[in-house]
mmCIF file of C-alpha atoms in Angstrom:
data_model
loop_
_atom_site.group_PDB
_atom_site.id
_atom_site.type_symbol
_atom_site.label_atom_id
_atom_site.label_comp_id
_atom_site.label_asym_id
_atom_site.label_seq_id
_atom_site.Cartn_x
_atom_site.Cartn_y
_atom_site.Cartn_z
ATOM 1 C CA UNK H 90 57.089 133.838 148.918
ATOM 2 C CA UNK H 91 54.616 135.581 151.203
ATOM 3 C CA UNK H 92 53.815 139.284 150.984
ATOM 4 C CA UNK H 93 53.929 141.206 154.269
ATOM 5 C CA UNK H 94 50.749 143.156 155.102
ATOM 6 C CA UNK H 95 49.712 142.540 151.496
ATOM 7 C CA UNK H 96 46.199 144.026 151.533
ATOM 8 C CA UNK H 97 47.315 146.992 153.655
ATOM 9 C CA UNK H 98 50.182 148.143 151.414
ATOM 10 C CA UNK H 99 48.421 148.525 148.059
ATOM 11 C CA UNK H 100 49.164 151.991 146.657
ATOM 12 C CA UNK H 101 45.949 153.719 145.549
ATOM 13 C CA UNK H 102 47.752 155.724 142.857
ATOM 14 C CA UNK H 103 49.391 152.630 141.323
ATOM 15 C CA UNK H 104 46.141 150.658 141.566
ATOM 16 C CA UNK H 105 44.196 153.372 139.692
ATOM 17 C CA UNK H 106 46.862 153.416 136.946
ATOM 18 C CA UNK H 107 46.639 149.627 136.615
ATOM 19 C CA UNK H 108 42.834 149.707 136.479
ATOM 20 C CA UNK H 109 43.068 152.282 133.681
ATOM 21 C CA UNK H 110 45.625 150.105 131.870
ATOM 22 C CA UNK H 111 43.210 147.153 132.034
ATOM 23 C CA UNK H 112 40.487 149.225 130.362
ATOM 24 C CA UNK H 113 38.534 150.598 133.331
ATOM 25 C CA UNK H 114 38.014 154.235 132.378
ATOM 26 C CA UNK H 115 35.475 157.078 132.458
ATOM 27 C CA UNK H 116 32.777 157.092 135.112
ATOM 28 C CA UNK H 117 33.648 153.592 136.316
ATOM 29 C CA UNK H 118 37.231 154.687 137.053
ATOM 30 C CA UNK H 119 35.919 157.788 138.848
ATOM 31 C CA UNK H 120 33.688 155.517 140.918
ATOM 32 C CA UNK H 121 36.714 153.367 141.888
ATOM 33 C CA UNK H 122 38.686 156.505 142.836
ATOM 34 C CA UNK H 123 35.773 157.637 144.999
ATOM 35 C CA UNK H 124 35.536 154.144 146.551
ATOM 36 C CA UNK H 125 39.191 154.289 147.672
ATOM 37 C CA UNK H 126 39.349 157.996 148.601
ATOM 38 C CA UNK H 127 38.399 159.772 151.837
ATOM 39 C CA UNK H 128 38.790 156.765 154.104
ATOM 40 C CA UNK H 129 40.106 157.398 157.610
ATOM 41 C CA UNK H 130 41.340 155.391 160.561
ATOM 42 C CA UNK H 131 41.721 156.009 164.279
ATOM 43 C CA UNK H 132 42.594 154.140 167.461
ATOM 44 C CA UNK H 133 40.270 153.921 170.451
ATOM 45 C CA UNK H 134 41.358 152.772 173.916
ATOM 46 C CA UNK H 135 38.583 152.878 176.485
ATOM 47 C CA UNK H 136 36.900 156.263 176.077
ATOM 48 C CA UNK H 137 39.943 157.884 174.502
ATOM 49 C CA UNK H 138 40.027 158.202 170.720
ATOM 50 C CA UNK H 139 42.951 159.374 168.586
ATOM 51 C CA UNK H 140 42.702 161.908 165.790
ATOM 52 C CA UNK H 141 41.577 160.769 162.324
ATOM 53 C CA UNK H 142 44.331 159.873 159.840
ATOM 54 C CA UNK H 143 43.626 159.483 156.105
ATOM 55 C CA UNK H 144 44.241 156.037 154.572
ATOM 56 C CA UNK H 145 46.424 156.374 151.485
ATOM 57 C CA UNK H 146 47.288 152.682 151.118
ATOM 58 C CA UNK H 147 45.465 149.366 151.203
ATOM 59 C CA UNK H 148 42.214 147.932 149.930
ATOM 60 C CA UNK H 149 39.151 147.662 152.209
ATOM 61 C CA UNK H 150 39.355 144.303 153.948
ATOM 62 C CA UNK H 151 36.178 142.375 154.574
ATOM 63 C CA UNK H 152 34.703 143.749 151.379
ATOM 64 C CA UNK H 153 33.871 141.905 148.156
ATOM 65 C CA UNK H 154 35.961 144.281 146.043
ATOM 66 C CA UNK H 155 39.050 144.171 148.301
ATOM 67 C CA UNK H 156 40.471 140.776 147.213
ATOM 68 C CA UNK H 157 39.598 141.461 143.547
ATOM 69 C CA UNK H 158 41.433 144.797 143.569
ATOM 70 C CA UNK H 159 44.462 143.142 145.165
ATOM 71 C CA UNK H 160 44.498 140.423 142.481
ATOM 72 C CA UNK H 161 44.415 143.104 139.794
ATOM 73 C CA UNK H 162 47.259 144.900 141.577
ATOM 74 C CA UNK H 163 49.627 141.882 141.474
ATOM 75 C CA UNK H 164 48.378 140.389 138.206
ATOM 76 C CA UNK H 165 51.324 141.699 136.140
ATOM 77 C CA UNK H 166 54.036 140.091 138.330
ATOM 78 C CA UNK H 167 54.430 137.089 135.950
ATOM 79 C CA UNK H 168 55.229 139.549 133.146
ATOM 80 C CA UNK H 169 58.177 140.943 135.100
ATOM 81 C CA UNK H 170 60.164 137.687 135.282
ATOM 82 C CA UNK H 171 60.828 134.423 133.437
ATOM 83 C CA UNK H 172 59.867 132.390 136.510
ATOM 84 C CA UNK H 173 56.871 130.065 136.193
ATOM 85 C CA UNK H 174 54.570 131.768 138.700
ATOM 86 C CA UNK H 175 51.345 130.704 140.413
ATOM 87 C CA UNK H 176 49.507 133.411 142.324
ATOM 88 C CA UNK H 177 46.998 132.695 145.074
ATOM 89 C CA UNK H 178 46.098 135.905 146.919
ATOM 90 C CA UNK H 179 49.298 136.983 148.722
ATOM 91 C CA UNK H 180 50.971 133.534 148.461
ATOM 92 C CA UNK H 181 53.219 133.313 145.419
ATOM 93 C CA UNK H 182 54.985 130.228 144.090
ATOM 94 C CA UNK H 183 57.949 130.723 141.728
ATOM 95 C CA UNK H 184 59.515 127.846 139.834
ATOM 96 C CA UNK H 185 62.164 127.199 137.191
ATOM 97 C CA UNK H 186 64.077 124.147 136.028
ATOM 98 C CA UNK H 187 67.523 123.288 134.754
ATOM 99 C CA UNK H 188 69.602 120.103 134.745
ATOM 100 C CA UNK H 189 72.749 122.147 135.444
ATOM 101 C CA UNK H 190 72.630 123.234 139.085
ATOM 102 C CA UNK H 191 75.120 126.081 138.655
ATOM 103 C CA UNK H 192 73.186 127.451 135.696
ATOM 104 C CA UNK H 193 70.042 127.125 137.803
ATOM 105 C CA UNK H 194 71.667 129.127 140.605
ATOM 106 C CA UNK H 195 72.619 131.942 138.213
ATOM 107 C CA UNK H 196 69.156 132.004 136.646
ATOM 108 C CA UNK H 197 67.283 132.004 139.961
ATOM 109 C CA UNK H 198 69.340 134.855 141.444
ATOM 110 C CA UNK H 199 68.963 136.875 138.264
ATOM 111 C CA UNK H 200 65.192 136.413 138.180
ATOM 112 C CA UNK H 201 64.844 137.179 141.899
ATOM 113 C CA UNK H 202 66.442 140.568 141.234
ATOM 114 C CA UNK H 203 63.665 141.240 138.708
ATOM 115 C CA UNK H 204 61.046 140.166 141.281
ATOM 116 C CA UNK H 205 62.617 142.493 143.861
ATOM 117 C CA UNK H 206 62.544 145.390 141.414
ATOM 118 C CA UNK H 207 58.868 144.728 140.657
ATOM 119 C CA UNK H 208 57.991 144.592 144.353
ATOM 120 C CA UNK H 209 59.897 147.815 145.063
ATOM 121 C CA UNK H 210 58.259 149.666 142.173
ATOM 122 C CA UNK H 211 54.833 148.509 143.408
ATOM 123 C CA UNK H 212 55.649 149.398 147.041
ATOM 124 C CA UNK H 213 55.220 145.842 148.300
ATOM 125 C CA UNK H 214 57.471 144.011 150.757
ATOM 126 C CA UNK H 215 58.063 140.337 151.418
ATOM 127 C CA UNK H 216 57.839 138.387 154.635
ATOM 128 C CA UNK H 217 61.503 137.321 154.455
ATOM 129 C CA UNK H 218 61.133 134.719 157.231
ATOM 130 C CA UNK H 219 58.677 132.781 155.022
ATOM 131 C CA UNK H 220 60.732 133.168 151.836
ATOM 132 C CA UNK H 221 62.478 129.830 151.226
ATOM 133 C CA UNK H 222 63.683 127.754 148.323
ATOM 134 C CA UNK H 223 63.573 124.043 147.566
ATOM 135 C CA UNK H 224 65.393 121.896 145.018
ATOM 136 C CA UNK H 225 63.224 119.129 143.559
ATOM 137 C CA UNK H 226 65.265 116.121 142.482
ATOM 138 C CA UNK H 227 64.771 112.358 142.296
ATOM 139 C CA UNK H 228 68.470 111.736 142.963
ATOM 140 C CA UNK H 229 69.053 109.844 146.198
ATOM 141 C CA UNK H 230 71.988 112.039 147.153
ATOM 142 C CA UNK H 231 72.223 115.711 146.337
ATOM 143 C CA UNK H 232 75.572 116.948 147.635
ATOM 144 C CA UNK H 233 75.478 120.163 145.638
ATOM 145 C CA UNK H 234 74.622 123.397 147.379
ATOM 146 C CA UNK H 235 73.630 126.645 145.768
ATOM 147 C CA UNK H 236 73.408 130.164 147.102
ATOM 148 C CA UNK H 237 70.072 131.911 146.614
ATOM 149 C CA UNK H 238 69.783 135.561 147.646
ATOM 150 C CA UNK H 239 66.991 138.099 147.770
ATOM 151 C CA UNK H 240 67.875 141.754 148.202
ATOM 152 C CA UNK H 241 71.328 140.723 149.384
ATOM 153 C CA UNK H 242 69.987 138.351 152.045
ATOM 154 C CA UNK H 243 70.703 134.594 151.729
ATOM 155 C CA UNK H 244 67.606 132.419 151.673
ATOM 156 C CA UNK H 245 67.200 129.243 153.683
ATOM 157 C CA UNK H 246 66.839 125.972 151.815
ATOM 158 C CA UNK H 247 64.051 123.669 152.979
ATOM 159 C CA UNK H 248 63.181 120.053 152.216
ATOM 160 C CA UNK H 249 59.433 120.547 152.700
ATOM 161 C CA UNK H 250 57.002 123.433 152.687
ATOM 162 C CA UNK H 251 53.315 123.821 153.470
ATOM 163 C CA UNK H 252 51.671 125.529 150.503
ATOM 164 C CA UNK H 253 47.898 126.097 150.425
ATOM 165 C CA UNK H 254 47.312 123.374 153.001
ATOM 166 C CA UNK H 255 49.487 120.694 151.365
ATOM 167 C CA UNK H 256 52.998 119.862 152.576
ATOM 168 C CA UNK H 257 55.211 119.418 149.515
ATOM 169 C CA UNK H 258 58.597 117.717 149.960
ATOM 170 C CA UNK H 259 61.594 117.830 147.637
ATOM 171 C CA UNK H 260 61.216 114.150 146.669
ATOM 172 C CA UNK H 261 57.424 114.323 146.151
ATOM 173 C CA UNK H 262 56.937 111.280 148.381
ATOM 174 C CA UNK H 263 54.246 112.997 150.512
ATOM 175 C CA UNK H 264 55.435 111.432 153.785
ATOM 176 C CA UNK H 265 55.084 114.624 155.821
ATOM 177 C CA UNK H 266 51.728 115.569 154.351
ATOM 178 C CA UNK H 267 50.171 112.169 155.035
ATOM 179 C CA UNK H 268 51.575 112.207 158.580
ATOM 180 C CA UNK H 269 50.016 115.661 158.972
ATOM 181 C CA UNK H 270 46.627 114.331 157.774
ATOM 182 C CA UNK H 271 46.914 111.320 160.099
ATOM 183 C CA UNK H 272 47.401 113.681 163.049
ATOM 184 C CA UNK H 273 44.306 115.674 162.082
ATOM 185 C CA UNK H 274 41.989 112.707 161.452
ATOM 186 C CA UNK H 275 43.214 110.922 164.602
ATOM 187 C CA UNK H 276 41.836 113.866 166.571
ATOM 188 C CA UNK H 277 38.585 113.535 164.610
ATOM 189 C CA UNK H 278 38.378 109.881 165.667
ATOM 190 C CA UNK H 279 38.821 110.997 169.278
ATOM 191 C CA UNK H 280 35.964 113.469 168.938
ATOM 192 C CA UNK H 281 33.717 110.795 167.402
ATOM 193 C CA UNK H 282 34.537 108.439 170.279
ATOM 194 C CA UNK H 283 33.607 111.079 172.868
ATOM 195 C CA UNK H 284 30.244 112.030 171.354
ATOM 196 C CA UNK H 285 29.030 108.694 169.957
ATOM 197 C CA UNK H 286 27.041 107.796 173.091
ATOM 198 C CA UNK H 287 25.148 111.088 173.108
ATOM 199 C CA UNK H 288 24.853 111.846 169.367
ATOM 200 C CA UNK H 289 22.566 110.288 166.790
ATOM 201 C CA UNK H 290 23.733 108.562 163.610
ATOM 202 C CA UNK H 291 23.164 111.603 161.375
ATOM 203 C CA UNK H 292 25.208 113.896 163.615
ATOM 204 C CA UNK H 293 28.087 111.395 163.766
ATOM 205 C CA UNK H 294 28.238 111.320 159.974
ATOM 206 C CA UNK H 295 28.157 115.121 159.825
ATOM 207 C CA UNK H 296 31.125 115.255 162.203
ATOM 208 C CA UNK H 297 32.921 112.610 160.119
ATOM 209 C CA UNK H 298 32.513 114.584 156.897
ATOM 210 C CA UNK H 299 33.455 117.887 158.547
ATOM 211 C CA UNK H 300 36.526 116.789 160.510
ATOM 212 C CA UNK H 301 37.686 113.610 158.784
ATOM 213 C CA UNK H 302 36.605 113.369 155.148
ATOM 214 C CA UNK H 303 37.463 116.996 154.368
ATOM 215 C CA UNK H 304 41.154 116.400 155.173
ATOM 216 C CA UNK H 305 41.246 113.144 153.192
ATOM 217 C CA UNK H 306 39.576 114.602 150.112
ATOM 218 C CA UNK H 307 41.636 117.799 149.839
ATOM 219 C CA UNK H 308 44.398 117.362 147.238
ATOM 220 C CA UNK H 309 44.088 113.563 147.133
ATOM 221 C CA UNK H 310 44.432 113.547 143.327
ATOM 222 C CA UNK H 311 48.047 114.615 143.929
ATOM 223 C CA UNK H 312 49.202 112.866 147.101
ATOM 224 C CA UNK H 313 46.913 109.846 146.631
ATOM 225 C CA UNK H 314 49.622 108.310 144.440
ATOM 226 C CA UNK H 315 51.935 107.918 147.454
ATOM 227 C CA UNK H 316 53.276 104.507 148.495
ATOM 228 C CA UNK H 317 50.759 101.942 149.705
ATOM 229 C CA UNK H 318 52.448 101.849 153.124
ATOM 230 C CA UNK H 319 51.689 105.542 153.668
ATOM 231 C CA UNK H 320 48.138 105.302 152.316
ATOM 232 C CA UNK H 321 47.467 102.280 154.526
ATOM 233 C CA UNK H 322 47.906 104.413 157.652
ATOM 234 C CA UNK H 323 44.929 106.479 156.471
ATOM 235 C CA UNK H 324 42.921 103.338 155.646
ATOM 236 C CA UNK H 325 43.383 102.142 159.215
ATOM 237 C CA UNK H 326 42.118 105.449 160.603
ATOM 238 C CA UNK H 327 39.155 105.473 158.213
ATOM 239 C CA UNK H 328 38.234 101.976 159.370
ATOM 240 C CA UNK H 329 38.614 103.085 162.988
ATOM 241 C CA UNK H 330 36.165 105.932 162.386
ATOM 242 C CA UNK H 331 33.682 103.475 160.863
ATOM 243 C CA UNK H 332 33.972 101.151 163.864
ATOM 244 C CA UNK H 333 33.481 104.046 166.296
ATOM 245 C CA UNK H 334 30.257 105.120 164.574
ATOM 246 C CA UNK H 335 28.738 101.613 164.278
ATOM 247 C CA UNK H 336 29.658 99.941 167.614
ATOM 248 C CA UNK H 337 30.728 96.601 166.037
ATOM 249 C CA UNK H 338 31.860 93.549 168.003
ATOM 250 C CA UNK H 339 35.463 93.425 169.155
ATOM 251 C CA UNK H 340 38.057 91.516 167.156
ATOM 252 C CA UNK H 341 38.980 91.233 163.495
ATOM 253 C CA UNK H 342 35.954 91.765 161.249
ATOM 254 C CA UNK H 343 35.307 92.582 157.607
ATOM 255 C CA UNK H 344 35.061 96.371 157.460
ATOM 256 C CA UNK H 345 33.360 96.552 154.038
ATOM 257 C CA UNK H 346 29.791 95.969 155.346
ATOM 258 C CA UNK H 347 30.299 98.777 157.890
ATOM 259 C CA UNK H 348 31.414 101.205 155.163
ATOM 260 C CA UNK H 349 28.441 100.192 153.008
ATOM 261 C CA UNK H 350 26.053 100.653 155.917
ATOM 262 C CA UNK H 351 27.484 104.090 156.664
ATOM 263 C CA UNK H 352 27.549 104.940 152.944
ATOM 264 C CA UNK H 353 31.096 106.256 153.206
ATOM 265 C CA UNK H 354 34.018 105.496 150.897
ATOM 266 C CA UNK H 355 37.316 103.818 151.623
ATOM 267 C CA UNK H 356 40.526 105.768 150.892
ATOM 268 C CA UNK H 357 41.131 104.095 147.503
ATOM 269 C CA UNK H 358 37.563 104.838 146.435
ATOM 270 C CA UNK H 359 37.895 108.498 147.467
ATOM 271 C CA UNK H 360 41.026 108.727 145.301
ATOM 272 C CA UNK H 361 39.222 107.089 142.359
ATOM 273 C CA UNK H 362 36.203 109.366 142.750
ATOM 274 C CA UNK H 363 38.217 112.589 142.907
ATOM 275 C CA UNK H 364 40.510 111.530 140.045
ATOM 276 C CA UNK H 365 37.513 110.638 137.888
ATOM 277 C CA UNK H 366 35.862 113.969 138.672
ATOM 278 C CA UNK H 367 39.064 115.690 137.578
ATOM 279 C CA UNK H 368 39.067 113.818 134.241
ATOM 280 C CA UNK H 369 35.381 114.627 133.750
ATOM 281 C CA UNK H 370 36.037 118.335 134.311
ATOM 282 C CA UNK H 371 38.928 118.214 131.846
ATOM 283 C CA UNK H 372 36.765 116.491 129.231
ATOM 284 C CA UNK H 373 33.981 119.036 129.694
ATOM 285 C CA UNK H 374 36.466 121.961 129.797
ATOM 286 C CA UNK H 375 35.133 122.971 133.203
ATOM 287 C CA UNK H 376 38.523 124.005 134.629
ATOM 288 C CA UNK H 377 40.633 126.905 133.451
ATOM 289 C CA UNK H 378 44.037 125.220 133.950
ATOM 290 C CA UNK H 379 45.076 123.469 130.674
ATOM 291 C CA UNK H 380 45.486 120.012 132.221
ATOM 292 C CA UNK H 381 44.439 118.064 129.132
ATOM 293 C CA UNK H 382 48.000 118.162 127.781
ATOM 294 C CA UNK H 383 49.154 116.122 130.793
ATOM 295 C CA UNK H 384 47.055 113.178 129.658
ATOM 296 C CA UNK H 385 48.204 112.929 126.051
ATOM 297 C CA UNK H 386 48.786 109.225 125.589
ATOM 298 C CA UNK H 387 51.498 107.398 123.702
ATOM 299 C CA UNK H 388 51.421 103.922 122.201
ATOM 300 C CA UNK H 389 54.169 101.308 122.462
ATOM 301 C CA UNK H 390 55.752 102.327 119.150
ATOM 302 C CA UNK H 391 56.264 105.885 120.445
ATOM 303 C CA UNK H 392 53.534 107.586 118.391
ATOM 304 C CA UNK H 393 50.943 109.704 120.148
ATOM 305 C CA UNK H 394 47.470 108.348 120.637
ATOM 306 C CA UNK H 395 44.256 110.256 121.260
ATOM 307 C CA UNK H 396 43.658 112.615 124.132
ATOM 308 C CA UNK H 397 41.350 111.863 127.065
ATOM 309 C CA UNK H 398 39.232 114.867 126.139
ATOM 310 C CA UNK H 399 38.063 113.300 122.885
ATOM 311 C CA UNK H 400 37.331 109.689 123.800
ATOM 312 C CA UNK H 401 35.449 107.905 126.563
ATOM 313 C CA UNK H 402 38.217 105.395 127.146
ATOM 314 C CA UNK H 403 41.981 105.500 127.488
ATOM 315 C CA UNK H 404 43.372 102.192 126.242
ATOM 316 C CA UNK H 405 47.056 103.042 126.613
ATOM 317 C CA UNK H 406 49.128 104.737 129.260
ATOM 318 C CA UNK H 407 52.201 106.903 128.964
ATOM 319 C CA UNK H 408 55.546 105.158 128.594
ATOM 320 C CA UNK H 409 57.297 105.183 131.969
ATOM 321 C CA UNK H 410 61.004 105.005 132.663
ATOM 322 C CA UNK H 411 61.151 105.537 136.431
ATOM 323 C CA UNK H 412 59.258 104.410 139.523
ATOM 324 C CA UNK H 413 58.149 108.029 140.012
ATOM 325 C CA UNK H 414 56.302 107.890 136.685
ATOM 326 C CA UNK H 415 54.365 104.832 137.885
ATOM 327 C CA UNK H 416 52.964 106.905 140.755
ATOM 328 C CA UNK H 417 52.211 109.962 138.661
ATOM 329 C CA UNK H 418 48.734 111.257 137.963
ATOM 330 C CA UNK H 419 49.381 110.964 134.222
ATOM 331 C CA UNK H 420 50.111 107.240 134.483
ATOM 332 C CA UNK H 421 47.400 106.152 136.919
ATOM 333 C CA UNK H 422 44.519 108.301 135.700
ATOM 334 C CA UNK H 423 43.699 106.220 132.550
ATOM 335 C CA UNK H 424 43.438 103.046 134.661
ATOM 336 C CA UNK H 425 41.106 104.745 137.148
ATOM 337 C CA UNK H 426 38.955 106.238 134.368
ATOM 338 C CA UNK H 427 38.690 102.936 132.469
ATOM 339 C CA UNK H 428 37.511 101.116 135.597
ATOM 340 C CA UNK H 429 34.325 103.198 135.716
ATOM 341 C CA UNK H 430 31.143 101.965 133.963
ATOM 342 C CA UNK H 431 30.208 104.030 130.899
ATOM 343 C CA UNK H 432 26.868 105.137 132.351
ATOM 344 C CA UNK H 433 28.701 106.744 135.288
ATOM 345 C CA UNK H 434 31.142 108.452 132.927
#
């Protein structure tokens, strides 16, 4: 769900009460009240200016404190519902699970009422056009339909949704996201082709990293487990970019020397690098999300083995029962990590 005019609708009175609840009191609280108070706005068209109107809602945008105050304002939303909630500024992701679809429907509608009550009490409104729901399932056919409502309005079901720059589909196959990346990096190849005759080698690589590599790298630890057919479309484009920058002879050639000369990675190597960096951060407790539990390993007899956080190798992988598990981060990560020399680890 997406909040409408999120930063502009924060109630100053409610925000001050929440700051006090979180332990900001005394002179610091007075300073925050002063920071929010006595702000005015007006409209100017040509030489004509409207009268000044006091601002009673919203946090100052463009300021350092603005986003922080907004995060504090919505921080208690997860306490108002049993949904699993991830907050990122004004974009909110709500999730729950149940094998019984009818029970899921009842639970979701009940929890959405709680979310609506929280939003109303905090004087926030949703962008209803962007409020959608998705059913994740690995079943080939899902004939069941459920009715999801928010404030009496039925919500539209979608099969894919772009969330924080990544297109997630209901089968987690990543087809749409990889097609989206291919479109973006194809344009980058076109730009490289247009400037290669007038730009030096260093500039070409800068353009590659800015317009090509950035799209490939973002979120690859998740969608990099997609089918080889999908990933191959990105390999082809990466090789095309390398050929554009190095002016090789026409025809079929070994692309590896070109990548080595350019000192850029192939798609599989980018996936391995980013996955390994993720494991390293988990081992060193450098990320706040408790991901270490995802990599708890199990031996063939069903007993749990050691965790990746406590050893430098992962000799066993999780037991898999479906083809989806084979493509999961939990299954592939130990193989990627074990392929790295110990001195690099």
